[in-house]
GROMACS .gro file of C-alpha atoms in nm:
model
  361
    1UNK     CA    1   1.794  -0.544  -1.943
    2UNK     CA    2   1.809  -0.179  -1.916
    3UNK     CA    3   1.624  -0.034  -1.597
    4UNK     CA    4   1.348   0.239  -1.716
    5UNK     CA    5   1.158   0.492  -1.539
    6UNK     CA    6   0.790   0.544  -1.565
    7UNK     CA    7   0.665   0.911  -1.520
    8UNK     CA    8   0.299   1.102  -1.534
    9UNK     CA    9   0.294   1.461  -1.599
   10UNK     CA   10  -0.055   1.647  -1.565
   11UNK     CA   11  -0.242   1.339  -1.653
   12UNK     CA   12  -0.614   1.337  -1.649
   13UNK     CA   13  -0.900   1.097  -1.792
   14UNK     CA   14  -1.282   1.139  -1.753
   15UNK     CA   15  -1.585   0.937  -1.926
   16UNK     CA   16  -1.807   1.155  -1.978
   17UNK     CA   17  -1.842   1.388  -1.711
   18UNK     CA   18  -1.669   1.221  -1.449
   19UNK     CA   19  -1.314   1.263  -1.379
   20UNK     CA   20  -1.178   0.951  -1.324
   21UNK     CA   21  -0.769   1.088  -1.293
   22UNK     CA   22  -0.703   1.411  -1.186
   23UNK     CA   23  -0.364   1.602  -1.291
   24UNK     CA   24  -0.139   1.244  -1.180
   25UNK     CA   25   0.179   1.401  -1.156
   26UNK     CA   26   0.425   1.037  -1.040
   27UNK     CA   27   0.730   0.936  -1.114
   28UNK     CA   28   0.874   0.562  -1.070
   29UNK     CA   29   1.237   0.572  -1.041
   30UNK     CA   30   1.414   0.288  -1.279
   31UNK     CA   31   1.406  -0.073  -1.123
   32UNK     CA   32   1.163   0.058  -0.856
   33UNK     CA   33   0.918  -0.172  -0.700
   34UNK     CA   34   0.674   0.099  -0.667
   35UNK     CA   35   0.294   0.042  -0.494
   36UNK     CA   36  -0.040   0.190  -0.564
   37UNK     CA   37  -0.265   0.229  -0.308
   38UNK     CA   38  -0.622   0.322  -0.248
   39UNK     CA   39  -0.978   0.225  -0.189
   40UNK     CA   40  -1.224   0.085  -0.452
   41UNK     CA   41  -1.310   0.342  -0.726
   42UNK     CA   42  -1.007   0.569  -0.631
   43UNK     CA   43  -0.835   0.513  -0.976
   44UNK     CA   44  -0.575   0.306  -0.911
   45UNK     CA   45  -0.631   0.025  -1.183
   46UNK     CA   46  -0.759   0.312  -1.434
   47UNK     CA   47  -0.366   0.476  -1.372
   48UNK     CA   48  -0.241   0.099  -1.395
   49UNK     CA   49  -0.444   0.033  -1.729
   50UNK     CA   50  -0.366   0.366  -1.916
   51UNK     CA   51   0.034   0.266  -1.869
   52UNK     CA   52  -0.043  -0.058  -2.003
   53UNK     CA   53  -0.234   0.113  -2.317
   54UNK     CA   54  -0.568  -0.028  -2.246
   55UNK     CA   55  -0.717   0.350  -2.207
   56UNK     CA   56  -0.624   0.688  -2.303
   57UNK     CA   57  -0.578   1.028  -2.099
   58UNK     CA   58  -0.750   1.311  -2.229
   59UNK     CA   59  -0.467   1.501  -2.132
   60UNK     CA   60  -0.112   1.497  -1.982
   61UNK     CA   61   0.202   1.318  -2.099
   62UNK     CA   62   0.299   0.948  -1.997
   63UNK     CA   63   0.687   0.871  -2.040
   64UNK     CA   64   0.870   0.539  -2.006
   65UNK     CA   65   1.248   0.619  -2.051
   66UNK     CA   66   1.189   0.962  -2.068
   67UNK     CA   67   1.012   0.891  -2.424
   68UNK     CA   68   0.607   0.984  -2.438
   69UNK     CA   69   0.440   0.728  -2.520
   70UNK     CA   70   0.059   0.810  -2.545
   71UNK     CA   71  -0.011   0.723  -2.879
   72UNK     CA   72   0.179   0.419  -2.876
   73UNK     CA   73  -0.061   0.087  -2.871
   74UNK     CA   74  -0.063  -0.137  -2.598
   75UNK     CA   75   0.118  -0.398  -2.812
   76UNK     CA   76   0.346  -0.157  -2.910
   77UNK     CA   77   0.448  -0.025  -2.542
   78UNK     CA   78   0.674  -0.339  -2.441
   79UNK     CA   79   0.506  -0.356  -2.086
   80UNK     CA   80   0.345  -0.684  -1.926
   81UNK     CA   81   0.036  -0.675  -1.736
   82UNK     CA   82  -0.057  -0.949  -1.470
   83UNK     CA   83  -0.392  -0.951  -1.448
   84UNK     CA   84  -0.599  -1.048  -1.119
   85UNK     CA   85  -0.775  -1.272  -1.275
   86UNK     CA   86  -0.457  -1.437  -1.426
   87UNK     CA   87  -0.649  -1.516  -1.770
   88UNK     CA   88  -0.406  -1.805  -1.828
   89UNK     CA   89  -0.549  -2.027  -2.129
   90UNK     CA   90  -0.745  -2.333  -1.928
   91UNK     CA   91  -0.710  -2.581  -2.312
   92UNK     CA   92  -0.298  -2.516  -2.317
   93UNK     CA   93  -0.029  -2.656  -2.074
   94UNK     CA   94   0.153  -2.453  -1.871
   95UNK     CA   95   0.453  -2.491  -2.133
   96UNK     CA   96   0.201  -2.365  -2.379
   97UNK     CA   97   0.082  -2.020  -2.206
   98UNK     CA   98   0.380  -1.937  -2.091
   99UNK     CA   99   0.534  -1.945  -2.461
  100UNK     CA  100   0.246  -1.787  -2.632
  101UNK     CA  101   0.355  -1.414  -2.610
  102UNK     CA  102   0.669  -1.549  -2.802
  103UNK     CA  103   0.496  -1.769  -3.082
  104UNK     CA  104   0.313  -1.430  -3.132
  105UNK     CA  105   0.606  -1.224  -3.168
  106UNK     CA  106   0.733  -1.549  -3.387
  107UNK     CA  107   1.065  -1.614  -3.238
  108UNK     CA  108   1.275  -1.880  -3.363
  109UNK     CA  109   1.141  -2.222  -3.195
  110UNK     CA  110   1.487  -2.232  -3.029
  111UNK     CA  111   1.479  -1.914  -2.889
  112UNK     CA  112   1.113  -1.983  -2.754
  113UNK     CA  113   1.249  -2.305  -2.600
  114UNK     CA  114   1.541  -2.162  -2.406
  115UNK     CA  115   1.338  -1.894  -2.304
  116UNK     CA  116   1.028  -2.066  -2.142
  117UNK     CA  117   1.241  -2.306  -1.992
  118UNK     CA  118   1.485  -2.048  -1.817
  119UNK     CA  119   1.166  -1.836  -1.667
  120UNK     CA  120   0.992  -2.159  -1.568
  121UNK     CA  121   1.308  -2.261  -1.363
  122UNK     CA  122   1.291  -1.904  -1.230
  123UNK     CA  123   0.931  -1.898  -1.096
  124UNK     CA  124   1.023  -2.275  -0.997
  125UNK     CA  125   0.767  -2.474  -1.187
  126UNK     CA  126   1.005  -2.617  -1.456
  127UNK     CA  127   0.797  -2.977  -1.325
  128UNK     CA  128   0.501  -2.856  -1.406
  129UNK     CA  129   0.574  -2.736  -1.788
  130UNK     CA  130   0.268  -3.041  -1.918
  131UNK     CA  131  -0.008  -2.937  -1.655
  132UNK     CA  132  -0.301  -2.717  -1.729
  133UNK     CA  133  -0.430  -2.479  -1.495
  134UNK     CA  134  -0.693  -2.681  -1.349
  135UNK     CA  135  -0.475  -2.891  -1.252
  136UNK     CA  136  -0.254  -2.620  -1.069
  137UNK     CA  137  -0.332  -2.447  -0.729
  138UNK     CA  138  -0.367  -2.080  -0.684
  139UNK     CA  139  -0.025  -2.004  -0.614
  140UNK     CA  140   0.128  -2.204  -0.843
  141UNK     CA  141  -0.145  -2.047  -1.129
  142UNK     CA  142  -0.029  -1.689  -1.039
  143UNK     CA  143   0.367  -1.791  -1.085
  144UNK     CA  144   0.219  -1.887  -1.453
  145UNK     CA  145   0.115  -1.559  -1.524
  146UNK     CA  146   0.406  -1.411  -1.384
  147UNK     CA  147   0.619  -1.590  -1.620
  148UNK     CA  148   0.403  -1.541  -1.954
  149UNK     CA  149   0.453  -1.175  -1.843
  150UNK     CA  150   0.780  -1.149  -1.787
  151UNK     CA  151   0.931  -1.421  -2.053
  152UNK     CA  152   0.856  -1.169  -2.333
  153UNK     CA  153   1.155  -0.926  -2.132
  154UNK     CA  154   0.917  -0.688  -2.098
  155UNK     CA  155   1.008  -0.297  -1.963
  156UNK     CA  156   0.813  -0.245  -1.733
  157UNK     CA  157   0.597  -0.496  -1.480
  158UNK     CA  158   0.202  -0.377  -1.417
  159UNK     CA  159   0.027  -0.626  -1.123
  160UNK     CA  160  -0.305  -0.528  -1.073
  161UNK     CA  161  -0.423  -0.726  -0.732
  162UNK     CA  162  -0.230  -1.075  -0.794
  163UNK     CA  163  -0.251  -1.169  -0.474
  164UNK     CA  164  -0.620  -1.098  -0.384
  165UNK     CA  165  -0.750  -1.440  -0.468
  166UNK     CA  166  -0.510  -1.673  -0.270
  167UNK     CA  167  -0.556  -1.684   0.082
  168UNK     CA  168  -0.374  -1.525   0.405
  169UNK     CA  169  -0.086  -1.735   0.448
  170UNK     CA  170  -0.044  -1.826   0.073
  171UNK     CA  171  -0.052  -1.436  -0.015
  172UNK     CA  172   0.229  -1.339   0.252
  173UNK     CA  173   0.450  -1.627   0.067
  174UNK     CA  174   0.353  -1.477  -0.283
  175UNK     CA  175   0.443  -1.172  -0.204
  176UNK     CA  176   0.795  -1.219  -0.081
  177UNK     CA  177   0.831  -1.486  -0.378
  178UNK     CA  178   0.733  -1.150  -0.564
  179UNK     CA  179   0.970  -0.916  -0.431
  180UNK     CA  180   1.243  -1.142  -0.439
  181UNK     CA  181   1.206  -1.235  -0.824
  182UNK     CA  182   1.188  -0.850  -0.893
  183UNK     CA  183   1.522  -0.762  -0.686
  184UNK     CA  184   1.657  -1.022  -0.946
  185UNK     CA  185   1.554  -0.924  -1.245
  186UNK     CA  186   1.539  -0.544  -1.182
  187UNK     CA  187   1.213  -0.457  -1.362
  188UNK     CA  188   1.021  -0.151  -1.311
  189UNK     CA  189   0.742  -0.272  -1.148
  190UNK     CA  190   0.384  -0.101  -1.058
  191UNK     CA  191   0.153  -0.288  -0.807
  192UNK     CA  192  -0.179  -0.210  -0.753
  193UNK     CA  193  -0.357  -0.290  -0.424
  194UNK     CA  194  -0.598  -0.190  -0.140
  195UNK     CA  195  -0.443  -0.373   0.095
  196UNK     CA  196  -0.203  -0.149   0.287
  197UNK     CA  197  -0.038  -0.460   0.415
  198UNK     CA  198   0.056  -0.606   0.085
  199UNK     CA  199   0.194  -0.240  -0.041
  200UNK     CA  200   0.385  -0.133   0.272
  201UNK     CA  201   0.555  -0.480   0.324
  202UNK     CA  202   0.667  -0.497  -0.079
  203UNK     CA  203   0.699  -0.123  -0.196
  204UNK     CA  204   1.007   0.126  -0.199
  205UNK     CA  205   0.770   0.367  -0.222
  206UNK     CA  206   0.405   0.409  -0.305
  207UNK     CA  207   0.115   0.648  -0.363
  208UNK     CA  208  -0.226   0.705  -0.248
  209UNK     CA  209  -0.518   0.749  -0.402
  210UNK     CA  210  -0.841   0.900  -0.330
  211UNK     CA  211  -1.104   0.987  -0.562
  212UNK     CA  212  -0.896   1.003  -0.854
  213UNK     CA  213  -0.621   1.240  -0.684
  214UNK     CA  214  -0.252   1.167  -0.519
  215UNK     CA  215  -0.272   1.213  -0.171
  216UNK     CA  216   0.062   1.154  -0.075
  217UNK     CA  217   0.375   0.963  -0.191
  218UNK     CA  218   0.664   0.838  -0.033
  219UNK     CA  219   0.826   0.540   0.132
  220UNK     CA  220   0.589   0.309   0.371
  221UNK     CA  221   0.727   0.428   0.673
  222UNK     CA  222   0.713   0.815   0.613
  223UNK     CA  223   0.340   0.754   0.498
  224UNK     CA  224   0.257   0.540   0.825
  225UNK     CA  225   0.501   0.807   1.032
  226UNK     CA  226   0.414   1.160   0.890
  227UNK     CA  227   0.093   1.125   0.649
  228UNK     CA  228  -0.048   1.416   0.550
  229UNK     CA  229  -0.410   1.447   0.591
  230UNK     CA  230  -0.662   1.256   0.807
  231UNK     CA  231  -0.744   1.026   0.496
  232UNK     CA  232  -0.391   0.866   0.439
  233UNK     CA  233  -0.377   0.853   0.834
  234UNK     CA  234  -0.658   0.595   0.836
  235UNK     CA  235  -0.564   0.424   0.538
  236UNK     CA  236  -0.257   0.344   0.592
  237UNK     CA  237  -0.270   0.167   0.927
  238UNK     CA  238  -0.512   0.306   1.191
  239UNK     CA  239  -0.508   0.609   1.334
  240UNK     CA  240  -0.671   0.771   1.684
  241UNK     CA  241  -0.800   1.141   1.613
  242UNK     CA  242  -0.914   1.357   1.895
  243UNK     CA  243  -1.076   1.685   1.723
  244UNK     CA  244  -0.957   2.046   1.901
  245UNK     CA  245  -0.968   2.366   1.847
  246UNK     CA  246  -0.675   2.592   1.922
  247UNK     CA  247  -0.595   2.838   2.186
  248UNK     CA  248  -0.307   2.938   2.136
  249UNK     CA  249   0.044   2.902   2.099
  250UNK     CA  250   0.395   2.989   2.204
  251UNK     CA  251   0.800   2.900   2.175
  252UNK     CA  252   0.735   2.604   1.986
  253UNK     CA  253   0.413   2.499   2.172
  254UNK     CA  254   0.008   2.490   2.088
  255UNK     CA  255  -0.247   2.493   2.351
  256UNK     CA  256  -0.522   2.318   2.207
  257UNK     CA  257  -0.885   2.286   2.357
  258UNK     CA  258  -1.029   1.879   2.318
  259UNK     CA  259  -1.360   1.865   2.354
  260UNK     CA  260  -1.479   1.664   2.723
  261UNK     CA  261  -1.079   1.644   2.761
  262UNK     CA  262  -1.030   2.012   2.835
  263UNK     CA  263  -0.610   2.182   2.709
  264UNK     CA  264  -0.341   2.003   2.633
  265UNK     CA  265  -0.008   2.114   2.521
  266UNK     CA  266   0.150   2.009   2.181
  267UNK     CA  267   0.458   2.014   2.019
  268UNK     CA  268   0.378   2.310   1.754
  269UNK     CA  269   0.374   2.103   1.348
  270UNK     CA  270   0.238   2.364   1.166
  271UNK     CA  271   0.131   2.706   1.170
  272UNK     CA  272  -0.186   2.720   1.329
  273UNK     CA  273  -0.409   3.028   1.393
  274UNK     CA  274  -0.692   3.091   1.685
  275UNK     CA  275  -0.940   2.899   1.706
  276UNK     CA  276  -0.829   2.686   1.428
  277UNK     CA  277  -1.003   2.332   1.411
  278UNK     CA  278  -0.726   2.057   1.419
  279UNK     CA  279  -0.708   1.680   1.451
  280UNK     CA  280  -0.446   1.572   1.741
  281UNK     CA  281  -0.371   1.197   1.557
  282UNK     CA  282  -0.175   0.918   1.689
  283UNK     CA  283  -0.094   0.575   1.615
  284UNK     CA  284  -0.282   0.272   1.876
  285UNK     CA  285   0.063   0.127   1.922
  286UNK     CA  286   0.196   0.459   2.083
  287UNK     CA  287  -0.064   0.511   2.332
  288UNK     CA  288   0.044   0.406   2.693
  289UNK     CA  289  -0.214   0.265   2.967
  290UNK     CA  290  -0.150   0.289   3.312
  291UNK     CA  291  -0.400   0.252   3.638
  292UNK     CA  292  -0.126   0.355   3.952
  293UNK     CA  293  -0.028   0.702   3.923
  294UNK     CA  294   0.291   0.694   4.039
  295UNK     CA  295   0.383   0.446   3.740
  296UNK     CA  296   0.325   0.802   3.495
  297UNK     CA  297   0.580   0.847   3.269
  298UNK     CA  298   0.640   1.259   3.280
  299UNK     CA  299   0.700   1.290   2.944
  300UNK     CA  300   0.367   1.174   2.830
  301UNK     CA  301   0.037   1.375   2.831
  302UNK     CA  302  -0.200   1.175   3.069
  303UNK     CA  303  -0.565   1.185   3.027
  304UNK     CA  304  -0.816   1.041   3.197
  305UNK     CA  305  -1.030   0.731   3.038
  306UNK     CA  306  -1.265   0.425   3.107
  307UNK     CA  307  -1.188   0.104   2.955
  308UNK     CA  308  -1.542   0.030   2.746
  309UNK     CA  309  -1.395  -0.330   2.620
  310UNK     CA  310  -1.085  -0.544   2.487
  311UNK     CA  311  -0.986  -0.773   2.231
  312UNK     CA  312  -0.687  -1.051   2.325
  313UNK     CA  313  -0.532  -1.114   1.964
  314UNK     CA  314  -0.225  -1.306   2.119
  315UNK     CA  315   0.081  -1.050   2.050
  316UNK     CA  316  -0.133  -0.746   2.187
  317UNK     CA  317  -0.456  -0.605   2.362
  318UNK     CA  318  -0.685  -0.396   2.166
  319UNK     CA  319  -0.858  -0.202   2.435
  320UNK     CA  320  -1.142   0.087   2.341
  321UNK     CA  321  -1.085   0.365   2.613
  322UNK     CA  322  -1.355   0.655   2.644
  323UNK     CA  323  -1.157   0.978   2.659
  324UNK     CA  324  -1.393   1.277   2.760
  325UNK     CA  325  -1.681   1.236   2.416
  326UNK     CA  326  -1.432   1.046   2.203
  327UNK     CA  327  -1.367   0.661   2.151
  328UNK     CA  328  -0.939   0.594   2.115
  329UNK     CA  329  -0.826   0.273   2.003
  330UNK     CA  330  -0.509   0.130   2.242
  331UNK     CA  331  -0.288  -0.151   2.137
  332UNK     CA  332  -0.088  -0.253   2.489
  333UNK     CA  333   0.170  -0.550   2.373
  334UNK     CA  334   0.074  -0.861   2.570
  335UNK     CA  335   0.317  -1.073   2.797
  336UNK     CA  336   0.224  -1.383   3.042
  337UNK     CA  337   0.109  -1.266   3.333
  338UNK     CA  338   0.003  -0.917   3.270
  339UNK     CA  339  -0.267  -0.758   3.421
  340UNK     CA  340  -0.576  -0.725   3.141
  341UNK     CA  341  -0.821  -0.421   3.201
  342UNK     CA  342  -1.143  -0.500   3.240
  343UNK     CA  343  -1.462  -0.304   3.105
  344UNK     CA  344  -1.520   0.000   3.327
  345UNK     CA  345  -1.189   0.026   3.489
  346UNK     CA  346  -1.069   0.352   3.497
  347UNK     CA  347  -0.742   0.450   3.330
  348UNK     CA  348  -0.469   0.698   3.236
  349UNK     CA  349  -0.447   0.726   2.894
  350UNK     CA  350  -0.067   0.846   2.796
  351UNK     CA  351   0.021   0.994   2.514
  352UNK     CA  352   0.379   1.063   2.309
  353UNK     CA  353   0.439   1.372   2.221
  354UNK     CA  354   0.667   1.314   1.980
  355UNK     CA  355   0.454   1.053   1.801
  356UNK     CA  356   0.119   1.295   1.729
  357UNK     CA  357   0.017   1.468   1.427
  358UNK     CA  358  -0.141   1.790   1.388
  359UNK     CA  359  -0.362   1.710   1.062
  360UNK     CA  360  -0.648   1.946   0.916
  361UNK     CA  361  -0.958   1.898   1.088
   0.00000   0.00000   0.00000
């Protein structure tokens, strides 16, 4: 099957007078596994349903292949949808659902035959061809889906929230089960998600939404690493801000004023004028806690803090640490026999120069 790209250029949708989609500008690179990423009500399923056909822009162009294909109808486009709800036919066998895209297409009986029982073997439920749903768990219900989908050889692969309704451990088996089948088959696929687990761990790439607008696309790691505001910062993983204003700067250097912390020196990001308001961000994980003094690492930038309380979660300490008016979050990887801080215990709180962000205020 031939490997298609999926691009939006200038796309925008309202209903009525709100603006759902605002100029989408995307492109999904042939065979991509490709995630989108937001909160509720920040248009990701809206983007995911207007590819599928099931609304229409107002304006823009949507190309699959390089062809537009705005006014074609859904059942026209060639593109399977898994829905979150899986909609899978509770009267008919699995047999039956999965081969219903083809009866409607009327294939020849043989062709439907060798068809559903090559993507049943595939999503490994080949025993399971003369059960209905009920009779299926939640996993095994989703691989249905997946295979009425992708048995009609469809383009391009839309999965709106699959995964939401199984639990934890079930969902982190899904999803591999996912990526795996999609490195084989080398579909285009689009998944849509708000958990920034599911997209980083599964995604080449991905976008985020807010309110209808891309806020930033790239690969998982440059969006964790280098996002580029305060809200991708937060929503993909978690992110300490201190708020300062600067003071000036010099051969590669910004003096920046933190409120209750006093000046610190930074690594200049961006250009920054006086008295500019700017967010000094960095990631829990990179912050270092120390009590002895002499144990300072000179490379960091120490500040002074008081341990307000912890969480033990087994592979690390989540500690909240008081920095002059500010709250940071400190993730301290745990090993037998370390020394815990306890609530009021003073601390140096260290900081990596080379892993903060200068975002706007």
């Amino acid at each position: 099957m031939k490997k298609v790209s999926v691009e939006c250029q200038n796309i925008r949708l309202s209903y009525g007078a709100t603006e759902v989609l605002k100029d989408i500008n995307l492109r999904i690179e042939p065979g991509e596994f490709f995630a989108l990423l937001g909160p509720s009500g920040s248009g990701k399923s809206t983007l995911l349903r207007l590819i599928a056909g099931f609304n229409r822009h107002n304006a823009g162009r949507l190309l699959v292949d390089g062809r537009d294909i705005s006014a074609v109808p859904a059942h026209k486009r060639n593109i399977g949808m898994v829905f979150q709800s899986y909609a899978l036919w509770p009267h008919m066998t699995v047999w039956d659902n999965v081969a219903f895209g083809l009866v409607e297409r009327r294939l020849p009986s043989a062709e439907i035959k060798e068809r559903v029982a090559s993507v049943l073997a595939l999503v490994g439920l080949s025993d399971y061809a003369k059960r209905r749903p009920n009779e299926l768990s939640g996993g095994q219900q989703q691989r249905v889906a997946l295979a009425r989908t992708i048995v009609i050889e469809p383009q391009v692969l839309l999965l709106d929230e699959p995964l939401s309704n199984l639990d934890k451990n079930l969902r982190v088996q899904m999803r591999q089960e996912l990526l795996s089948l999609q490195r084989r088959l080398g579909i285009t696929t689009i998944f849509v998600t708000h958990d920034q687990e599911e997209a980083m761990t599964t995604a080449d790439r991905m976008a985020v939404l807010d309110q209808g607008v891309v806020q930033q696309v790239g690969r998982p790691s440059e969006l964790y690493d280098f996002p580029c505001n305060r809200f991708v910062a937060n929503f993909v993983g978690t992110m300490n801000v201190l708020e300062g204003q600067v003071r000036g700067q010099s051969d590669r250097i910004v003096a920046m004023e933190v409120a209750g912390v006093g000046e610190i020196a930074l690594p200049l990001q961006t250009n920054a004028a006086i008295n500019d308001r700017l967010a000094v961000s960095f990631r829990p994980h990179t912050v270092q806690l120390e009590e002895l003094p002499e144990r300072q690492t000179k490379r960091f930038i120490w500040l002074p803090g008081i341990v307000r309380h912890s969480e033990f979660l087994g592979e690390f300490t989540r500690y909240a640490v008081q920095v002059g008016q500010q709250t940071l979050t400190a993730d301290q990887a745990h090993f037998a026999g370390i020394t815990l801080y306890e609530p009021g215990a003073a601390v140096s709180v260290g900081l990596e120069p080379t892993q903060i962000r200068l975002l706007p205020a």
